Structure formats: structure tokens, C-alpha cells
Amino acid sequence: MQTYTHALGGVAAGISLFPDNHLAQAACAISSVAPDVISALQFFVDKLQGRKAFSKETKGRILLRSISHSFWLLLTVIIASVLTGNDILIALCVGAGSHLVIDILTHKGKEYQATGQKFFWPLNVNPFGVWEYRYGHGIFRPKPFEFIVVLLLISYISYCVYSHLAVCLARCVFLFGRDTTSI
């Protein structure tokens, strides 16, 4: 999926799991796009050099993408975060995990097998992918299915923010509405 879809997924996960910890929410959102930093750098270098995006794949870039999308790397960080109990580390794992789940479900095309990341690196095994999302419109415009996912994520995030603001407003009204002279 597109970077903004991964970011929205990270924001939704962060708001859901860490409703009162804004730093953990930010960590979740940032880590949800972090695995694609290698691809973003490659995209901009290709464009700066006047090449078609992703036309020159190197084994080094494929290896870096595979490592950044590796289930085993994520599992190691999850174990470390659970052992420490640090909310920020757990949020980083949740964000990266949301990215991997979305990619595992949406990277299916056979034409990407040679150059796509290996989710179980160093094993040369790719999971089952439910559908391939990369056909259709331009590189930045969402495909029809992704557009629906983006709308659902934005709706959910809006609902969470609205609910949180409503609770905060109710607390303020309750605190300021009390009679403090009788205390």
C-alpha cells in the first residue's frame, strides 16, 4: 500500500492502543512507515537521475528491504520490548507490525517475486498474499480498494479523536462545574 495508508494504519493502531500516551502514538505512526524508507530513497534517487522509478534494482537494496520487512527482526524487537515493558518500544513494534501485516496481505504478484522483499528473510519464503494492490492508477493515487481502506481509517481516527475530545470536555465541565466552596 501507499506510505500514507501505512501511516494512517499506524496512527489508528497508536490511538487505539495508547489513547493517553501521545509519544507512543507518534512512535507507532513513525514506525509504521519506517520499513519503506529504503524504497522511498530509491524512488527519489531514480527520479533525480532521470530514470523510471525502481527500474534499476540492486541486490543490496533488495537485501535492505528484506531486512527492514523481516518478520524475524520484528519478532526480536517484540521480545525485547515485552521484556523491558517500555511503551515506546511496544509502540514501535505495533507500528512496524501493522506495516508488515498490510504488506503481507497485499504483495501477491508473481512479477514482484524476484525484486520484492522477503518477509521471512533470510528464508526465501513469501507468505500467501490475498491480493495484489499495485495495478491501476499512478504511483501516488490510491487504487479503488486502497481508497476504501483510507476512508475507513480516516473515519476511525476521526471517531477516536472526537471521542477523546468529548471525554476531555466532559471532565472539564465536571471539574469546573463542581461547587468548590463546600470543600
PDB file of C-alpha atoms in Angstrom, residues 10 28 35 43 49 60 66 70 78-79 91 100 112 119 126-127 140 147-148 151-153 165 169-170 172 181 183:
ATOM      1  CA  GLY A  10      -0.042   3.294  12.433  1.00  0.00           C
ATOM      2  CA  CYS A  28       3.582   3.886  16.318  1.00  0.00           C
ATOM      3  CA  PRO A  35      10.240  -0.157   6.688  1.00  0.00           C
ATOM      4  CA  PHE A  43      12.450   6.285  -5.665  1.00  0.00           C
ATOM      5  CA  GLN A  49      18.907  10.566 -12.089  1.00  0.00           C
ATOM      6  CA  GLY A  60      21.898  -4.590  -1.841  1.00  0.00           C
ATOM      7  CA  SER A  66      14.029  -7.671   3.060  1.00  0.00           C
ATOM      8  CA  SER A  70      11.636  -9.154   8.130  1.00  0.00           C
ATOM      9  CA  ILE A  78       8.891  -7.559  20.190  1.00  0.00           C
ATOM     10  CA  ILE A  79      10.604  -9.920  22.626  1.00  0.00           C
ATOM     11  CA  ALA A  91       4.501   1.133  20.089  1.00  0.00           C
ATOM     12  CA  LEU A 100       4.141  -5.969   7.799  1.00  0.00           C
ATOM     13  CA  TYR A 112       7.431  -8.788  -7.917  1.00  0.00           C
ATOM     14  CA  PHE A 119       9.066 -11.253   4.697  1.00  0.00           C
ATOM     15  CA  ASN A 126       6.940 -15.370   0.825  1.00  0.00           C
ATOM     16  CA  PRO A 127       3.575 -15.631   2.536  1.00  0.00           C
ATOM     17  CA  PHE A 140       0.708   8.253  -5.546  1.00  0.00           C
ATOM     18  CA  PHE A 147      -9.177   4.319  -1.314  1.00  0.00           C
ATOM     19  CA  ILE A 148     -11.845   2.475   0.697  1.00  0.00           C
ATOM     20  CA  LEU A 151     -11.574   6.345   4.055  1.00  0.00           C
ATOM     21  CA  LEU A 152     -12.247   3.732   6.745  1.00  0.00           C
ATOM     22  CA  LEU A 153      -9.015   4.579   8.577  1.00  0.00           C
ATOM     23  CA  LEU A 165     -12.164  15.296  22.919  1.00  0.00           C
ATOM     24  CA  LEU A 169     -14.610  18.227  27.572  1.00  0.00           C
ATOM     25  CA  ALA A 170     -16.872  16.256  29.929  1.00  0.00           C
ATOM     26  CA  CYS A 172     -13.506  19.835  32.248  1.00  0.00           C
ATOM     27  CA  THR A 181     -16.797  26.316  48.364  1.00  0.00           C
ATOM     28  CA  ILE A 183     -14.661  21.615  50.405  1.00  0.00           C
TER      29      ILE A 183
END
